[in-house]
Short mmCIF file of C-alpha atoms and ligand atoms in Angstrom, two decimals:
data_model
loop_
_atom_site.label_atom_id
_atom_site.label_comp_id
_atom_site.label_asym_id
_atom_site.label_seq_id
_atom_site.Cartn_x
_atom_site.Cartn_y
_atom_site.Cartn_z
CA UNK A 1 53.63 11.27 12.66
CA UNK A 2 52.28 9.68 9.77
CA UNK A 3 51.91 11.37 6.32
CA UNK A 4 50.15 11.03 3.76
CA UNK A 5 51.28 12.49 0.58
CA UNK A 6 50.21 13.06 -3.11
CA UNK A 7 52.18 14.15 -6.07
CA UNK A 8 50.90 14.97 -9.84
CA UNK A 9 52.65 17.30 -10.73
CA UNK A 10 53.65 15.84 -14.03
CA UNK A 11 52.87 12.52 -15.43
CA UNK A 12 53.56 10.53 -12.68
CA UNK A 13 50.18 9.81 -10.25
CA UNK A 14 51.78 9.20 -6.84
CA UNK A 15 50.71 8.45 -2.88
CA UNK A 16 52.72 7.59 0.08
CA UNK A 17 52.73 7.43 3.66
CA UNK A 18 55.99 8.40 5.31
CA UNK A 19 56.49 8.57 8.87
CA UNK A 20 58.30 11.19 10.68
CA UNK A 21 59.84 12.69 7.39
CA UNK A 22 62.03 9.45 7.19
CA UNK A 23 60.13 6.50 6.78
CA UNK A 24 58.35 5.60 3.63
CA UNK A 25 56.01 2.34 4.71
CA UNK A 26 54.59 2.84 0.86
CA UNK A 27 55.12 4.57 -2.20
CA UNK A 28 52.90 4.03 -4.89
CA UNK A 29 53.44 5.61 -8.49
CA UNK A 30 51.13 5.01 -11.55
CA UNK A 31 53.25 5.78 -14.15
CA UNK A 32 51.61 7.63 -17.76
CA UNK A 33 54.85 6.71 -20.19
CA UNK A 34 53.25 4.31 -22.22
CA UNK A 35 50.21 7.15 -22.45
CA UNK A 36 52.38 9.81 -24.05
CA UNK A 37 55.13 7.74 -25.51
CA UNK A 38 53.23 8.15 -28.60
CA UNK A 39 53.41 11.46 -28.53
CA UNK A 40 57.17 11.85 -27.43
CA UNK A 41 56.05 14.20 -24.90
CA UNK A 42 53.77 14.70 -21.91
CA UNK A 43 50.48 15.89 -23.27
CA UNK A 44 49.40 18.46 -20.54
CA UNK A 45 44.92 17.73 -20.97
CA UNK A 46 45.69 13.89 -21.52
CA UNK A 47 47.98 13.80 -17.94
CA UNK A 48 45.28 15.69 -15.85
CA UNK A 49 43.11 13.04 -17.58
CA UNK A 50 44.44 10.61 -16.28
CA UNK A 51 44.90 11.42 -12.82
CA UNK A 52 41.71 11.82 -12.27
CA UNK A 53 41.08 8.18 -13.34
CA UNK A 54 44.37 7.08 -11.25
CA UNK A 55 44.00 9.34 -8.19
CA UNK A 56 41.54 7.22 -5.86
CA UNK A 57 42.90 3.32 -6.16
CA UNK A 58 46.58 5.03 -5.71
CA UNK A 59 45.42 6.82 -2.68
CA UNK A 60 43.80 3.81 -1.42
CA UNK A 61 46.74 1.36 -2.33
CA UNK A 62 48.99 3.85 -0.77
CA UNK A 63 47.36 3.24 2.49
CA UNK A 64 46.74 -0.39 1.94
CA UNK A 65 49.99 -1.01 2.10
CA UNK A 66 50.84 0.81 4.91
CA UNK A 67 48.59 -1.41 6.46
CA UNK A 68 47.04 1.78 7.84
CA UNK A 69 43.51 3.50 7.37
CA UNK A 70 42.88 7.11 7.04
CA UNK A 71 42.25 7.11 10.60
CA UNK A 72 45.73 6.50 11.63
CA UNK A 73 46.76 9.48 9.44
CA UNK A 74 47.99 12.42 11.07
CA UNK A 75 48.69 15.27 8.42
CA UNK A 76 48.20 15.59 4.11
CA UNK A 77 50.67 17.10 2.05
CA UNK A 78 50.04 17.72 -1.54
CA UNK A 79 52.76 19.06 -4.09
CA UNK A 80 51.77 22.79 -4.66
CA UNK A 81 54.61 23.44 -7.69
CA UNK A 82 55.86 23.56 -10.21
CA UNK A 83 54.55 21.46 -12.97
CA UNK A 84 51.20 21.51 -15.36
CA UNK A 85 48.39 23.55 -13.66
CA UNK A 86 45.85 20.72 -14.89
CA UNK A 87 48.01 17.83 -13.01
CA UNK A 88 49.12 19.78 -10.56
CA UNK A 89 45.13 20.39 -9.61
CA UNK A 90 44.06 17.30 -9.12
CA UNK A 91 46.73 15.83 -6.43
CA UNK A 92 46.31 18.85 -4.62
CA UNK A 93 42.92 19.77 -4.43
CA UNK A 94 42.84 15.70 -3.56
CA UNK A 95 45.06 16.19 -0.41
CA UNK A 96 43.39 19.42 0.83
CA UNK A 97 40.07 17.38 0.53
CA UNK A 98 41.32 14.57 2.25
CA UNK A 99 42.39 17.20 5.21
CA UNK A 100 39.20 18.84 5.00
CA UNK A 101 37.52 15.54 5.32
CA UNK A 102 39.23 14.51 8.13
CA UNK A 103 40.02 17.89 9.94
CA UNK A 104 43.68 17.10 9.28
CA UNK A 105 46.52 19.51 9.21
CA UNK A 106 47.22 20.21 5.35
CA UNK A 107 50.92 20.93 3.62
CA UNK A 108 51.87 22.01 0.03
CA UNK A 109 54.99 20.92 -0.95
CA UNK A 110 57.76 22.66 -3.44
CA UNK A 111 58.15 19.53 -5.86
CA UNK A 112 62.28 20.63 -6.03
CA UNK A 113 61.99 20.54 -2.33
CA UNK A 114 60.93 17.23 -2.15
CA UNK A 115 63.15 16.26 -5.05
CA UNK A 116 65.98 17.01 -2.37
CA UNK A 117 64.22 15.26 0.95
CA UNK A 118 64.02 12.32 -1.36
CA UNK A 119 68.14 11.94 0.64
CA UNK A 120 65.98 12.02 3.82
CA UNK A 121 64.28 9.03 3.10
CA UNK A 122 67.32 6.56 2.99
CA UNK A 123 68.51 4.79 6.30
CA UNK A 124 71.26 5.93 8.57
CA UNK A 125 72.29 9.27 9.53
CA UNK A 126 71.00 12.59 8.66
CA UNK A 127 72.29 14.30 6.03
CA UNK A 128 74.39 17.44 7.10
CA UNK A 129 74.30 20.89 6.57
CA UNK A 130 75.07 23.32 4.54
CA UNK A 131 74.54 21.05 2.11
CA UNK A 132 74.72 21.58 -1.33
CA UNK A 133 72.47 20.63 -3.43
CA UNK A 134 72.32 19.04 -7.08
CA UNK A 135 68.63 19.02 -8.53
CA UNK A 136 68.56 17.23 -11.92
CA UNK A 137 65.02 16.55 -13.36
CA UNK A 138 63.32 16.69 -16.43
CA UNK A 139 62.09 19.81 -15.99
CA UNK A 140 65.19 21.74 -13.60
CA UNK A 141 68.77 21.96 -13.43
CA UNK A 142 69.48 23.69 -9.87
CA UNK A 143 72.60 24.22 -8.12
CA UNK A 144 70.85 25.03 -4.43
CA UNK A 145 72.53 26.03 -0.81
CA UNK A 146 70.45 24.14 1.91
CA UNK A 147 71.75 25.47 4.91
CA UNK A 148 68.79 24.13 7.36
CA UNK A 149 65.69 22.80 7.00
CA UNK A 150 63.26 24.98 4.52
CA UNK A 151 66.42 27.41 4.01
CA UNK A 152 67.70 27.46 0.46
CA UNK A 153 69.79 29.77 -1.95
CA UNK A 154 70.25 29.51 -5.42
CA UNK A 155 73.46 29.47 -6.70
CA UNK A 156 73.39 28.07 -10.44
CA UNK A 157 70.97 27.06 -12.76
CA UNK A 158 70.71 26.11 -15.79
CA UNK A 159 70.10 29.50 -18.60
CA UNK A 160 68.09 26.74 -21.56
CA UNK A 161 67.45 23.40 -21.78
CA UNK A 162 67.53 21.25 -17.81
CA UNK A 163 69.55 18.33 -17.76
CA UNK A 164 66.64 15.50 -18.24
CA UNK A 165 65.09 17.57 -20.97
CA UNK A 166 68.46 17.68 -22.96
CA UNK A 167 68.79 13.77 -22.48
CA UNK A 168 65.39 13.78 -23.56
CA UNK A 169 65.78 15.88 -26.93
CA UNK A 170 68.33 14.03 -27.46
CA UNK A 171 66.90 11.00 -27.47
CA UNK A 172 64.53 12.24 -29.61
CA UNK A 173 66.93 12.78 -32.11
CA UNK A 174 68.55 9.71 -31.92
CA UNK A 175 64.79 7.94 -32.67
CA UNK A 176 65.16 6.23 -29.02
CA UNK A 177 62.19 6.02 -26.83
CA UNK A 178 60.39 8.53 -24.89
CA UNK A 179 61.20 9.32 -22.32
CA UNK A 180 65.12 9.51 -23.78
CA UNK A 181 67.05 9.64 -20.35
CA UNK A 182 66.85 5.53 -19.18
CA UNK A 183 67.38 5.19 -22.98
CA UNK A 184 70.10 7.44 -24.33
CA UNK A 185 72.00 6.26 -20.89
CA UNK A 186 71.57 2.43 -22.10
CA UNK A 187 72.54 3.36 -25.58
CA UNK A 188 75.80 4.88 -23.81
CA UNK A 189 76.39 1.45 -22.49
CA UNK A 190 77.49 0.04 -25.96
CA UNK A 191 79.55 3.19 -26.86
CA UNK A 192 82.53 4.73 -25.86
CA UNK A 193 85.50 7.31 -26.73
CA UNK A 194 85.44 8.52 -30.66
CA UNK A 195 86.61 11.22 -32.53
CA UNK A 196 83.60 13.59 -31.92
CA UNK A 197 83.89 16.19 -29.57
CA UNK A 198 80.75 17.59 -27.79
CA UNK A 199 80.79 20.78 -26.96
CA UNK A 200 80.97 21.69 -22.76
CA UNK A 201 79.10 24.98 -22.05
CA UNK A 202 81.46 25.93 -18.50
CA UNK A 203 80.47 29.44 -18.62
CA UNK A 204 83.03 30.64 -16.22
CA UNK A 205 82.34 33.11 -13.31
CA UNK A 206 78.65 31.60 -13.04
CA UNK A 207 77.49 28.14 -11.19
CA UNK A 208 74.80 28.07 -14.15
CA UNK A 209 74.11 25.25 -17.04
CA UNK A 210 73.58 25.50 -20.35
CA UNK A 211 72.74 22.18 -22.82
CA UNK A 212 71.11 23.79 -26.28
CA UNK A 213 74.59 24.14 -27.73
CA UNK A 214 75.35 20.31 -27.15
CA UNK A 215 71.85 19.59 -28.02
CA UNK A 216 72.56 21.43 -31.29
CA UNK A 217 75.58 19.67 -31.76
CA UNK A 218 73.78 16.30 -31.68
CA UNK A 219 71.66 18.27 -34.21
CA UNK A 220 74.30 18.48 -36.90
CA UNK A 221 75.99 15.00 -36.52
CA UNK A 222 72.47 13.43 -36.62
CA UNK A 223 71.35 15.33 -40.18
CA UNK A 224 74.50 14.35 -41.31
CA UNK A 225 73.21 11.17 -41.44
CA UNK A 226 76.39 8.96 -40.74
CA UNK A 227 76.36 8.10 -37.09
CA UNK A 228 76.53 5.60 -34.55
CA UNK A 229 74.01 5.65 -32.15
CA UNK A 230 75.77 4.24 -29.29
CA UNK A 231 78.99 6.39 -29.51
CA UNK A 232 76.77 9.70 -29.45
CA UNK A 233 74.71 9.22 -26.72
CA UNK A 234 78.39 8.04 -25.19
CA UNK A 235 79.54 11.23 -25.83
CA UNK A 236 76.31 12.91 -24.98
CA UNK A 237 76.24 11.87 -21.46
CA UNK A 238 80.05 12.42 -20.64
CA UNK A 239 79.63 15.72 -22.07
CA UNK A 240 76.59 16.32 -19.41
CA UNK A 241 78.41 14.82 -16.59
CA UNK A 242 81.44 16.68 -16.95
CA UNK A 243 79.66 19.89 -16.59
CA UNK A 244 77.22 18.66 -13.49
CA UNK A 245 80.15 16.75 -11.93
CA UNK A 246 82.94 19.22 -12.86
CA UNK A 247 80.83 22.62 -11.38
CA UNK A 248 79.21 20.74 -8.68
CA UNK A 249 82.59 19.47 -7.17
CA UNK A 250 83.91 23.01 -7.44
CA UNK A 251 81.13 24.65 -5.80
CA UNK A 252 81.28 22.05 -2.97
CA UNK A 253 85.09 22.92 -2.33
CA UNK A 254 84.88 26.69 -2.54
CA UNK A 255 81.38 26.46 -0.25
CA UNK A 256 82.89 24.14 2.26
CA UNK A 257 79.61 22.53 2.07
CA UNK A 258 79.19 19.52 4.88
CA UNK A 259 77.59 17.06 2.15
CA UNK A 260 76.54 17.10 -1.52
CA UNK A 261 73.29 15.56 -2.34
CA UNK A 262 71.59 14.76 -5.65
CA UNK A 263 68.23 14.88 -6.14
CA UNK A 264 65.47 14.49 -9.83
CA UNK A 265 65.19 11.75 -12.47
CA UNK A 266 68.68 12.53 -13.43
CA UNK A 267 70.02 11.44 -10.73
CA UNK A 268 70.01 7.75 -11.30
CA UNK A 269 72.31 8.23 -14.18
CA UNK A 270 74.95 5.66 -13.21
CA UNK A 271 78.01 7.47 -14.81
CA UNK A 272 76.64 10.66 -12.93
CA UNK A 273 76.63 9.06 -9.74
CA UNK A 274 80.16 7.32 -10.17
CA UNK A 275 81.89 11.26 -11.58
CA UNK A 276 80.14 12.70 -8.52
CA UNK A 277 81.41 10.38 -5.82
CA UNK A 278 84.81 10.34 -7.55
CA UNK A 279 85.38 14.33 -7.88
CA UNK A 280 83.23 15.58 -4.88
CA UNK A 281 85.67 16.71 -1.96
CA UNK A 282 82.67 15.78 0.62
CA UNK A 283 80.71 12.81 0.98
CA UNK A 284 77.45 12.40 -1.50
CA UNK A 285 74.48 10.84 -1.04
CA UNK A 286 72.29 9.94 -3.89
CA UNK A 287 68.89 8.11 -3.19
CA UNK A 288 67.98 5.05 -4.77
CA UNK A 289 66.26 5.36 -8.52
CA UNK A 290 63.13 4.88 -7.03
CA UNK A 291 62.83 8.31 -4.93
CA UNK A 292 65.15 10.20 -7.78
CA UNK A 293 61.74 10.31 -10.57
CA UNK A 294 58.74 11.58 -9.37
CA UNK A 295 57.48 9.92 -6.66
CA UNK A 296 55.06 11.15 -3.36
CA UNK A 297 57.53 9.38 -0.81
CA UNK A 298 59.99 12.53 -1.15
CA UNK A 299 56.94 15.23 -0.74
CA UNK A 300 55.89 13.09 2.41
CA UNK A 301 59.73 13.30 3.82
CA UNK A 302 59.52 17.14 3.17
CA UNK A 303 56.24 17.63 4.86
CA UNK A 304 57.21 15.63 7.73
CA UNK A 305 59.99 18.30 8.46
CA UNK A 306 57.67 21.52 7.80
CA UNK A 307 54.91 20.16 9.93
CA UNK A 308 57.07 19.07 12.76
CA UNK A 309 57.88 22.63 13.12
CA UNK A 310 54.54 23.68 13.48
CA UNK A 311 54.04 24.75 9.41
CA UNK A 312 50.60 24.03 7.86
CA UNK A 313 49.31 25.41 4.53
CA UNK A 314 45.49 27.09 4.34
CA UNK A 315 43.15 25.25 2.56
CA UNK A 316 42.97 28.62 0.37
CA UNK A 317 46.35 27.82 -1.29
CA UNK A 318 47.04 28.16 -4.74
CA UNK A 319 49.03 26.08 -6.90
CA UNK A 320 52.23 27.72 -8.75
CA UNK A 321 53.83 26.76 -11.57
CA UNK A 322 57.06 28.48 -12.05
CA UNK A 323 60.62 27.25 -10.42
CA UNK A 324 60.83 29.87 -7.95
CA UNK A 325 63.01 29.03 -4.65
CA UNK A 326 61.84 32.00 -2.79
CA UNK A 327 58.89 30.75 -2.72
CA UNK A 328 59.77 27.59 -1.34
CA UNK A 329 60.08 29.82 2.26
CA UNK A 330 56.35 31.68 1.51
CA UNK A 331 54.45 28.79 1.09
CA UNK A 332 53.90 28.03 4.18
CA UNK A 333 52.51 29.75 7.15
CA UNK A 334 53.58 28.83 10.86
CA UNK A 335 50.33 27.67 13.42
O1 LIG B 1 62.39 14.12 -11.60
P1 LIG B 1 61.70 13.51 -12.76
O2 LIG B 1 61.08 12.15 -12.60
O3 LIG B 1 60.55 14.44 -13.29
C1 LIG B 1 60.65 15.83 -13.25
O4 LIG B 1 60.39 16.43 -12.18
O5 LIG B 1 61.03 16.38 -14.31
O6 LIG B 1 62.77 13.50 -13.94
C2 LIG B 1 62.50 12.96 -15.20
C3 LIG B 1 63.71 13.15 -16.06
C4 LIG B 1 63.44 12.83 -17.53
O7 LIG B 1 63.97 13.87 -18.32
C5 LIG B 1 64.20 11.52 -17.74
O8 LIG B 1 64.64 11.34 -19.06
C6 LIG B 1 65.36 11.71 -16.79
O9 LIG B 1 64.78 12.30 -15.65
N1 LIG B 1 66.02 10.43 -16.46
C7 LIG B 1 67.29 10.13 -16.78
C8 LIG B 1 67.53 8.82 -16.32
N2 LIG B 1 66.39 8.36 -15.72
C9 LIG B 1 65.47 9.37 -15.81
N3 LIG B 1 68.23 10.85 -17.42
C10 LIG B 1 69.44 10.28 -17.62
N4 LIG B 1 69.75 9.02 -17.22
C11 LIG B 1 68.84 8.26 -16.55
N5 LIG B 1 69.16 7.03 -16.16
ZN1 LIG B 2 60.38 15.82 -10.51
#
């Protein structure tokens, strides 16, 4: 079954096709960072903006190199949430008028769904269940249960800041680039051990996150005025991975989960991926950097699972835009 998927939920304009929930033969993503670097943000009106303008040649380049037409299509999926209403809007209502167009069944994807199918989407075997699940973005810090298809539980999450929007801040604050992730984690690359120590927010008892007091702490050395760059984003990062890694890992043991997989922007943090593989007691998959940031390859992979079991999404659907896994299970109604 071929896909075709959308995703805008953010600042990333994005089409696919993905075949059978495994097979990406495109992913296209018009990226809006140079946009809102100036701003060092995402500016919600100027995003929507601009996938308006984007939407069509991505759609079309999407298929193009497929080196299918829209009549080979079988099914749309659109990303339904969460993310800006005024991005969010224009992928979808795209897809659901490319299915009403066409008379095509129509899917709206959880964007932390397809954050995690993004593992689908690599060659070789299937990944296992229960898996657990490590969703890292820019906007959500997860710790999820996936113990089938479309069946997660929430186990952790983060209580302030999520992990891409703490690298973020903090690269802010260190007057790197928006947005700060790729940077601080280059930065890190010239640093190393130092006489600072970063606070580690384990909050015991509880799978859940926390990254304002570290963020803080970056606060103070910064207005102190004598730092070096590289050695605090060093620090920075190790501080982040030891808590993802380090409760992860943990969780994984005590779950006897089959498989750990990693899914967001976040996840193509290199020293992430090498503490996860070295402390997880199961194997972990990670997918490449291209399907950890936002990309429509991953909500293609997810559709192609929903729809093979007979799911489809009314044309009536609304978009959401809170982080709500519970709803992950209601959006969808079965044929
Ligand atoms: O999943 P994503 O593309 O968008 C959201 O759904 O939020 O994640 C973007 C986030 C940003 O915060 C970005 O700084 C972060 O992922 N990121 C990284 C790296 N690459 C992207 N953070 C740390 N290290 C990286 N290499
Ligand atoms: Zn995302």
């Amino acid at each position: 079954m071929n896909v075709l998927a959308i995703e805008s939920s953010c600042d990333e304009t994005a089409a696919a096709v993905v075949v059978d929930g495994r097979t990406a033969l495109s992913s296209v993503v018009a990226s809006q960072v140079d946009l809102h670097a100036r701003y060092g943000g995402v500016v919600p009106e100027v995003a929507s903006r601009q996938h308006l303008r984007n939407i069509g040649p991505v759609v079309r380049e999407a298929l193009e190199t497929a080196g299918i037409t829209l009549d080979q299509v079988d099914a749309v999926a659109g990303t339904r949430g969460p993310g800006l209403a005024g991005s969010l809007l224009v992928g979808y209502n795209t897809a659901k008028a490319i299915a009403f167009g066409r008379g095509l069944p129509f899917l709206g994807v959880n964007h932390l769904e397809g954050h995690i199918y993004a593992n689908w989407l690599v060659e070789g075997p299937e990944p296992k269940f229960p898996a657990l699940c490590l969703v890292v973005s820019g906007g959500h810090t997860d710790l999820v249960l996936m113990r089938g298809h479309g069946q997660y539980e929430r186990l952790g999450g983060t209580r302030d800041d999520a992990a891409g929007e703490a690298f973020d801040k903090v690269g802010r604050l260190l007057g790197l680039p928006f947005p700060g992730g790729p940077h601080v984690a280059k930065a890190a690359e010239e640093g190393g051990p130092s006489e600072l120590s970063l606070p580690r927010a384990w909050i015991p008892g509880t799978f859940d996150f926390s990254f304002s007091g570290l963020k803080t702490a970056v606060l103070h050395i910064v207005r102190a005025g004598k730092y070096d760059t590289p050695t605090v984003a060093w620090e920075f990062q190790e501080a982040v991975v030891d808590v993802l890694a380090g409760k992860t890992s943990r969780l994984a043991r005590e779950l006897g989960a089959a498989e750990v997989l990693v899914a967001g922007g976040v996840a193509s943090n290199t020293r992430l991926r090498e503490e996860l593989h070295r402390r997880c007691p199961v194997p972990v998959r990670i997918p490449p950097p291209k399907f950890c940031t936002d990309n429509a390859a991953m909500i293609g992979a997810a559709a192609g699972y929903r729809l093979a079991l007979g799911e489809r999404s009314p044309l009536t659907e609304d978009i959401f835009t809170t982080n709500d896994w519970a709803r992950v299970q209601s959006s969808v109604v079965s044929s």
